[in-house]
mmCIF file with all atom_site columns, C-alpha atoms in Angstrom:
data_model
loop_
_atom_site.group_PDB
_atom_site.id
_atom_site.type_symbol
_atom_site.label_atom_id
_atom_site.label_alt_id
_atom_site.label_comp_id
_atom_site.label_asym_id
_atom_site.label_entity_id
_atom_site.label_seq_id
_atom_site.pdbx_PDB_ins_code
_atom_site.Cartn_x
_atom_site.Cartn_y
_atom_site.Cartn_z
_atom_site.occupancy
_atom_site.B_iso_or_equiv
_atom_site.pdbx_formal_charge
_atom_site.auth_seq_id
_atom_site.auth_comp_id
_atom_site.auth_asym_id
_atom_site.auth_atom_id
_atom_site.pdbx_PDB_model_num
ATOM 1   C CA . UNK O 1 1   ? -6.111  -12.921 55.187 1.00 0.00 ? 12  UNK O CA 1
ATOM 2   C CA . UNK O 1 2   ? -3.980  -12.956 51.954 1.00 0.00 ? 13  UNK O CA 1
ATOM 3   C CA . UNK O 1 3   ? -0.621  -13.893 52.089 1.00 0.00 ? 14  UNK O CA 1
ATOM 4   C CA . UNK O 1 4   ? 1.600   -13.380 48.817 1.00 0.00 ? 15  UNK O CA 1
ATOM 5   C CA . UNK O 1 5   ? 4.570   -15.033 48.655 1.00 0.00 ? 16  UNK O CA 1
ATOM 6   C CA . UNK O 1 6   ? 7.416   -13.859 45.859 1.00 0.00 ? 17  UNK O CA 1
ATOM 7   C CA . UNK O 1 7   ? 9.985   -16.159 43.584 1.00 0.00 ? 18  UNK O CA 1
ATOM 8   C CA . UNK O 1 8   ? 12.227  -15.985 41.145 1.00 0.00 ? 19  UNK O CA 1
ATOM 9   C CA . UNK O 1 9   ? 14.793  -13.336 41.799 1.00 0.00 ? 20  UNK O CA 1
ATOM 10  C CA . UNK O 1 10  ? 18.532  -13.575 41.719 1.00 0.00 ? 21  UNK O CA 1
ATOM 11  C CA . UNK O 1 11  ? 21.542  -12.272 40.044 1.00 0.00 ? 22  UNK O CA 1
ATOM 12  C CA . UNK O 1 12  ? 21.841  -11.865 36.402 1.00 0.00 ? 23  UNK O CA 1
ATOM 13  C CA . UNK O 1 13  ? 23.895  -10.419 33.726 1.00 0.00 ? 24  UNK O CA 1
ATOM 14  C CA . UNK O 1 14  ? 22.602  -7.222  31.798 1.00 0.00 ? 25  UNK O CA 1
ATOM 15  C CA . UNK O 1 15  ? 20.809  -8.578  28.908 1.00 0.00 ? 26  UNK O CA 1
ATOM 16  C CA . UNK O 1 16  ? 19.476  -11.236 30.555 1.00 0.00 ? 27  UNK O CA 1
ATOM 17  C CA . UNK O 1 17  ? 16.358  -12.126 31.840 1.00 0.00 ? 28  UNK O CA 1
ATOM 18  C CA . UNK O 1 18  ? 14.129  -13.452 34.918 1.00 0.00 ? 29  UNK O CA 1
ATOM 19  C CA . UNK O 1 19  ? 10.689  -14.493 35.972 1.00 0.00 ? 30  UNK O CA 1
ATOM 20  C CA . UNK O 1 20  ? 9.004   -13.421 39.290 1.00 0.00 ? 31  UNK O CA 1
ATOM 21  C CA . UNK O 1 21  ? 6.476   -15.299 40.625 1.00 0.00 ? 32  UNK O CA 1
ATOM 22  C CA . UNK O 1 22  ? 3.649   -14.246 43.007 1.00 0.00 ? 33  UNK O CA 1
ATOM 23  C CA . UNK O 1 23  ? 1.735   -16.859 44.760 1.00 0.00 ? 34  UNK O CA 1
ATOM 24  C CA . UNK O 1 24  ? -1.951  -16.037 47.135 1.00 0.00 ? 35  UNK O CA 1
ATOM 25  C CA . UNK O 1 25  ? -2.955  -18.153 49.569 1.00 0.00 ? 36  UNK O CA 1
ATOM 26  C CA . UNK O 1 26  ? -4.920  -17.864 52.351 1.00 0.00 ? 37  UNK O CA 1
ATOM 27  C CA . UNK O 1 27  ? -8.571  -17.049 52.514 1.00 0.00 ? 38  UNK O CA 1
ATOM 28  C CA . UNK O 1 28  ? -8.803  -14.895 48.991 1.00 0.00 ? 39  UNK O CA 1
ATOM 29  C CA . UNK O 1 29  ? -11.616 -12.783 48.201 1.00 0.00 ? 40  UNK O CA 1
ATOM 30  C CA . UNK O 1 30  ? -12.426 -11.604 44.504 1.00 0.00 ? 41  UNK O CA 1
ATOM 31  C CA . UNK O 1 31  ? -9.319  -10.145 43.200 1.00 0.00 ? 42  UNK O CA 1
ATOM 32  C CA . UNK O 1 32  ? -9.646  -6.801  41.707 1.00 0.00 ? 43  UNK O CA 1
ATOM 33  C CA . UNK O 1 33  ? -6.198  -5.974  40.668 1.00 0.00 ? 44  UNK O CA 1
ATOM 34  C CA . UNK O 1 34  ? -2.548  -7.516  40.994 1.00 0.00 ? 45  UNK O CA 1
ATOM 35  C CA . UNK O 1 35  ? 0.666   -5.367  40.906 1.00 0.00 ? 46  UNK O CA 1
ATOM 36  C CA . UNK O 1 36  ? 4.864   -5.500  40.694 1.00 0.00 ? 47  UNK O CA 1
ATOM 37  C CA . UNK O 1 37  ? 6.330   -2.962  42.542 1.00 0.00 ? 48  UNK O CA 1
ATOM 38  C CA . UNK O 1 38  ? 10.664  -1.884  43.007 1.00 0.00 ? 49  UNK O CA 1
ATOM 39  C CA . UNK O 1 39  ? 12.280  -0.419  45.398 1.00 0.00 ? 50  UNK O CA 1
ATOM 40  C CA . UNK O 1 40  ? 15.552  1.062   44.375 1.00 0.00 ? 51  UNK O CA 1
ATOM 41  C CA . UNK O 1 41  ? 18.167  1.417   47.337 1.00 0.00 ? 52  UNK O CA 1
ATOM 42  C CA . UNK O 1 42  ? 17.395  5.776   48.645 1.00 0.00 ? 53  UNK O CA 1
ATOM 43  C CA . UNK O 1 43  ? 14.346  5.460   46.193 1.00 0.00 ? 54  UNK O CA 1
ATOM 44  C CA . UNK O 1 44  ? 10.865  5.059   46.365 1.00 0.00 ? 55  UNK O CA 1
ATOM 45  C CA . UNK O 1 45  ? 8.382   2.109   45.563 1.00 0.00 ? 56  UNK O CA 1
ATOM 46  C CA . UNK O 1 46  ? 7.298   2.462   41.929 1.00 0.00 ? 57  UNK O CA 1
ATOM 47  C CA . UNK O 1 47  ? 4.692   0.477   40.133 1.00 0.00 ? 58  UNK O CA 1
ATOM 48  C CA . UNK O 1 48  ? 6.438   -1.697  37.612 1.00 0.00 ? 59  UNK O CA 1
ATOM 49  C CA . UNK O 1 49  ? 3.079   -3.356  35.903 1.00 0.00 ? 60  UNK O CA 1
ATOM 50  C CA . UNK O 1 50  ? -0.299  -3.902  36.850 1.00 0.00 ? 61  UNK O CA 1
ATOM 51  C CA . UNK O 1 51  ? -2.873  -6.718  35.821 1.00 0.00 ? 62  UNK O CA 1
ATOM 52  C CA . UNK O 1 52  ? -6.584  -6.053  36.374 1.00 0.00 ? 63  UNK O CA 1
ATOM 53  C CA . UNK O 1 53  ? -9.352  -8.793  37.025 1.00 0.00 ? 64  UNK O CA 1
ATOM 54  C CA . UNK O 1 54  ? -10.346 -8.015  32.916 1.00 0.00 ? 65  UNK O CA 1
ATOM 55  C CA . UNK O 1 55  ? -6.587  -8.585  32.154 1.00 0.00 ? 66  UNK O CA 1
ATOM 56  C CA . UNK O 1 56  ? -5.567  -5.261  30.882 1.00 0.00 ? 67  UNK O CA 1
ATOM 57  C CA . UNK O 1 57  ? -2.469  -4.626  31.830 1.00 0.00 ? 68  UNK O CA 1
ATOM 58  C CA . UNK O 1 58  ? -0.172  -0.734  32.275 1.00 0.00 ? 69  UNK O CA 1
ATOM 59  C CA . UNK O 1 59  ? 3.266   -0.697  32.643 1.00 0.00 ? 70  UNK O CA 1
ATOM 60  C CA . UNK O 1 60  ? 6.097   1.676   33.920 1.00 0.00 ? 71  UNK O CA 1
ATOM 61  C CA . UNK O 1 61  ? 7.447   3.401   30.795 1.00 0.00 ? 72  UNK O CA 1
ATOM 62  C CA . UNK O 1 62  ? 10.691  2.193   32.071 1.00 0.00 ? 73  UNK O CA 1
ATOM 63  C CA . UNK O 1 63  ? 10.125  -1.030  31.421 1.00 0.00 ? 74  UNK O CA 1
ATOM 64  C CA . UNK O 1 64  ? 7.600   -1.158  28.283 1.00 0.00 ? 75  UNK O CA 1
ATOM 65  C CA . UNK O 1 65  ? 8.655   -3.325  25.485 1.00 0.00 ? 76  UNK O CA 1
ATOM 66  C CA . UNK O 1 66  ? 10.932  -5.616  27.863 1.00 0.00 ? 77  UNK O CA 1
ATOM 67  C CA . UNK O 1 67  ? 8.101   -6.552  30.826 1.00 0.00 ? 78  UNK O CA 1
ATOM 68  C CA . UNK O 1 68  ? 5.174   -8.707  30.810 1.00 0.00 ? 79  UNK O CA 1
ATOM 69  C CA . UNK O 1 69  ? 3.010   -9.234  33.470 1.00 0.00 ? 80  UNK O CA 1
ATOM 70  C CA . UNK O 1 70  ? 0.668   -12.092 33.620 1.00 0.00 ? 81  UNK O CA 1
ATOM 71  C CA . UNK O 1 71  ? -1.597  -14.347 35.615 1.00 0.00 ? 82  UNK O CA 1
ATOM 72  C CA . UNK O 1 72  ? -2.435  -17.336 36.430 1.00 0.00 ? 83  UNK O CA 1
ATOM 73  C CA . UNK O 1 73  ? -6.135  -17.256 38.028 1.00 0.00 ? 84  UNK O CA 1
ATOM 74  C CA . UNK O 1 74  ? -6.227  -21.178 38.861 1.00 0.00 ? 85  UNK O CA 1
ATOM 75  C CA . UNK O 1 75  ? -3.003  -21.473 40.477 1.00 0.00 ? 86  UNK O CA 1
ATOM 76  C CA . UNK O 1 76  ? -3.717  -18.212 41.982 1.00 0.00 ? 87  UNK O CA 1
ATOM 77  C CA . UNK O 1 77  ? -0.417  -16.372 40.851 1.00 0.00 ? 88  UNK O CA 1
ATOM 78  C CA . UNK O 1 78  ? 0.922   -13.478 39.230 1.00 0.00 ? 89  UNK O CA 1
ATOM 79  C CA . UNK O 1 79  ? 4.319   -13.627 36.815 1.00 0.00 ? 90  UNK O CA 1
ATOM 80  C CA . UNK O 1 80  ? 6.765   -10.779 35.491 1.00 0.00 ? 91  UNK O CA 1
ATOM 81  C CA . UNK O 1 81  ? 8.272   -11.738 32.703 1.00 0.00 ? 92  UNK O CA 1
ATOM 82  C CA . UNK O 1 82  ? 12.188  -9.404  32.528 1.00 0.00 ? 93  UNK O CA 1
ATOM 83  C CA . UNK O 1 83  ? 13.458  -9.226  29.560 1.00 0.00 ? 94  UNK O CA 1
ATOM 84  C CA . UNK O 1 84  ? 16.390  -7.404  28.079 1.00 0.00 ? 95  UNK O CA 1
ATOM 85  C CA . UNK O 1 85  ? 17.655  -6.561  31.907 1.00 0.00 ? 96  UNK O CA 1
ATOM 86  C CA . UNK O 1 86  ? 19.252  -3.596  32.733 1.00 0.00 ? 97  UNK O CA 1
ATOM 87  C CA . UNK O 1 87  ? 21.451  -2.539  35.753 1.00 0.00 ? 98  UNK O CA 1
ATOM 88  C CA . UNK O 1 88  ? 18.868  0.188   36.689 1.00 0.00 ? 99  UNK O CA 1
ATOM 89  C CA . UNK O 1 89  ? 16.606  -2.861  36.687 1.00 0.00 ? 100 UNK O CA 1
ATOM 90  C CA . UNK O 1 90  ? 18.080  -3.680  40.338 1.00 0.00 ? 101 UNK O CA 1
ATOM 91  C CA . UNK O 1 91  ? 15.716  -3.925  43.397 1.00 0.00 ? 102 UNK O CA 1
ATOM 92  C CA . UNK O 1 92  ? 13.643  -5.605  45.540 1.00 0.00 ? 103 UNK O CA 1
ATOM 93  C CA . UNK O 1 93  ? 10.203  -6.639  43.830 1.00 0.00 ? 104 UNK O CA 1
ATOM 94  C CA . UNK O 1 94  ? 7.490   -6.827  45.819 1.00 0.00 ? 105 UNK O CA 1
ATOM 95  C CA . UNK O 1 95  ? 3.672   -7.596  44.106 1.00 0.00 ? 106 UNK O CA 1
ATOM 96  C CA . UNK O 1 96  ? 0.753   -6.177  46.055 1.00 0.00 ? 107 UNK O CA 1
ATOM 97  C CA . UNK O 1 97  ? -2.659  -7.420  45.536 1.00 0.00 ? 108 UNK O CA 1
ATOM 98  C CA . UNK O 1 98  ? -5.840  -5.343  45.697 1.00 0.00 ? 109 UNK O CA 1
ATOM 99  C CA . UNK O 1 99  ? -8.454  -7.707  46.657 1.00 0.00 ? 110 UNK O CA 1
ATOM 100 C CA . UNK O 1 100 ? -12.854 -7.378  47.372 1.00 0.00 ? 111 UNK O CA 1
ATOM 101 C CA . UNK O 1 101 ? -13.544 -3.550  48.464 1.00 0.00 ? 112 UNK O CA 1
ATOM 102 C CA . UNK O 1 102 ? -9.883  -2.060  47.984 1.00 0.00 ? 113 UNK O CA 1
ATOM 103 C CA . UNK O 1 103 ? -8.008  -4.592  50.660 1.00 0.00 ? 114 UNK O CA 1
ATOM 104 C CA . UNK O 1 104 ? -4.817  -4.492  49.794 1.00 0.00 ? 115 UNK O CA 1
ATOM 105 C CA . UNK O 1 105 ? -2.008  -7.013  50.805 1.00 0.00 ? 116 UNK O CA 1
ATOM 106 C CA . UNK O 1 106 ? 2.031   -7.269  49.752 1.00 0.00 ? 117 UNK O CA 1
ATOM 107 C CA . UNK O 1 107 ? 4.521   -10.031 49.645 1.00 0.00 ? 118 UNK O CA 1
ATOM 108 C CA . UNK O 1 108 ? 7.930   -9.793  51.281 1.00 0.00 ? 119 UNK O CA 1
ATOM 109 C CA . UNK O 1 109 ? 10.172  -9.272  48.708 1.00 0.00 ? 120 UNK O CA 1
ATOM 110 C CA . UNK O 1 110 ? 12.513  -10.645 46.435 1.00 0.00 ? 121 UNK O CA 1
ATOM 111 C CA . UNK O 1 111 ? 15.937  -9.871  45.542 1.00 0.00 ? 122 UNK O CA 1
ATOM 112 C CA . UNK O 1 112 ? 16.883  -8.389  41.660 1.00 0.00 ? 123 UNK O CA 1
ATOM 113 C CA . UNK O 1 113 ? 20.695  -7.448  41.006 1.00 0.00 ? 124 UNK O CA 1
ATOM 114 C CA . UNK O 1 114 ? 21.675  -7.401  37.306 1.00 0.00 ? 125 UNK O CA 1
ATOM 115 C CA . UNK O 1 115 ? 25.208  -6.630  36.679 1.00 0.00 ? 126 UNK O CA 1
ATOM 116 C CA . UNK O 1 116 ? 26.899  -4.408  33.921 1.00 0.00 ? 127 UNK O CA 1
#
């Protein structure tokens, strides 16, 4: 069992920027892929960005140019770098991993407002 726990939400101006953090722990098997996700409130779950075991990387073409997704494979944790935040950046971030033969687990949550 893989349990991902998100960080590093919170309110913040537009123009500003954040960093997400996305800890495993738990019993983890060979990671295959590890993903950002937002949910808008009345939308659906997109894919924000998306790092592979290889380390290339795809990104929503919403947020190209401003987001960077990264890892950290000793410490076990993902990172979304926000840049250049927008109001239509708001939602809740969740990262999902995908994990041995296509397990897939995803963190609770965490909290993104930036105001105009």
């Amino acid at each position: 069992q893989v349990h991902l726990t998100e960080s590093g939400g919170g309110l913040v101006q537009a123009g500003g920027s954040l960093r997400l953090s996305c800890a495993a722990s738990g019993i983890i098997p060979s990671i295959n892929s590890m993903g950002w996700y937002r949910q808008a409130p009345g939308k659906q779950r997109e894919l924000v960005a998306r790092i592979t075991s290889s380390s290339s990387t795809n990104y929503a073409d919403s947020v190209k140019g401003r987001f960077t997704i990264s890892g950290d494979n000793a410490k076990n944790t993902v990172y979304l770098q926000m840049n250049s935040l927008k109001p239509e950046d708001t939602a809740v971030y969740y990262c999902k991993g995908n994990y041995g033969l296509g397990y897939e687990y995803w963190g609770q949550g965490t909290q993104v407002t930036v105001s105009s």
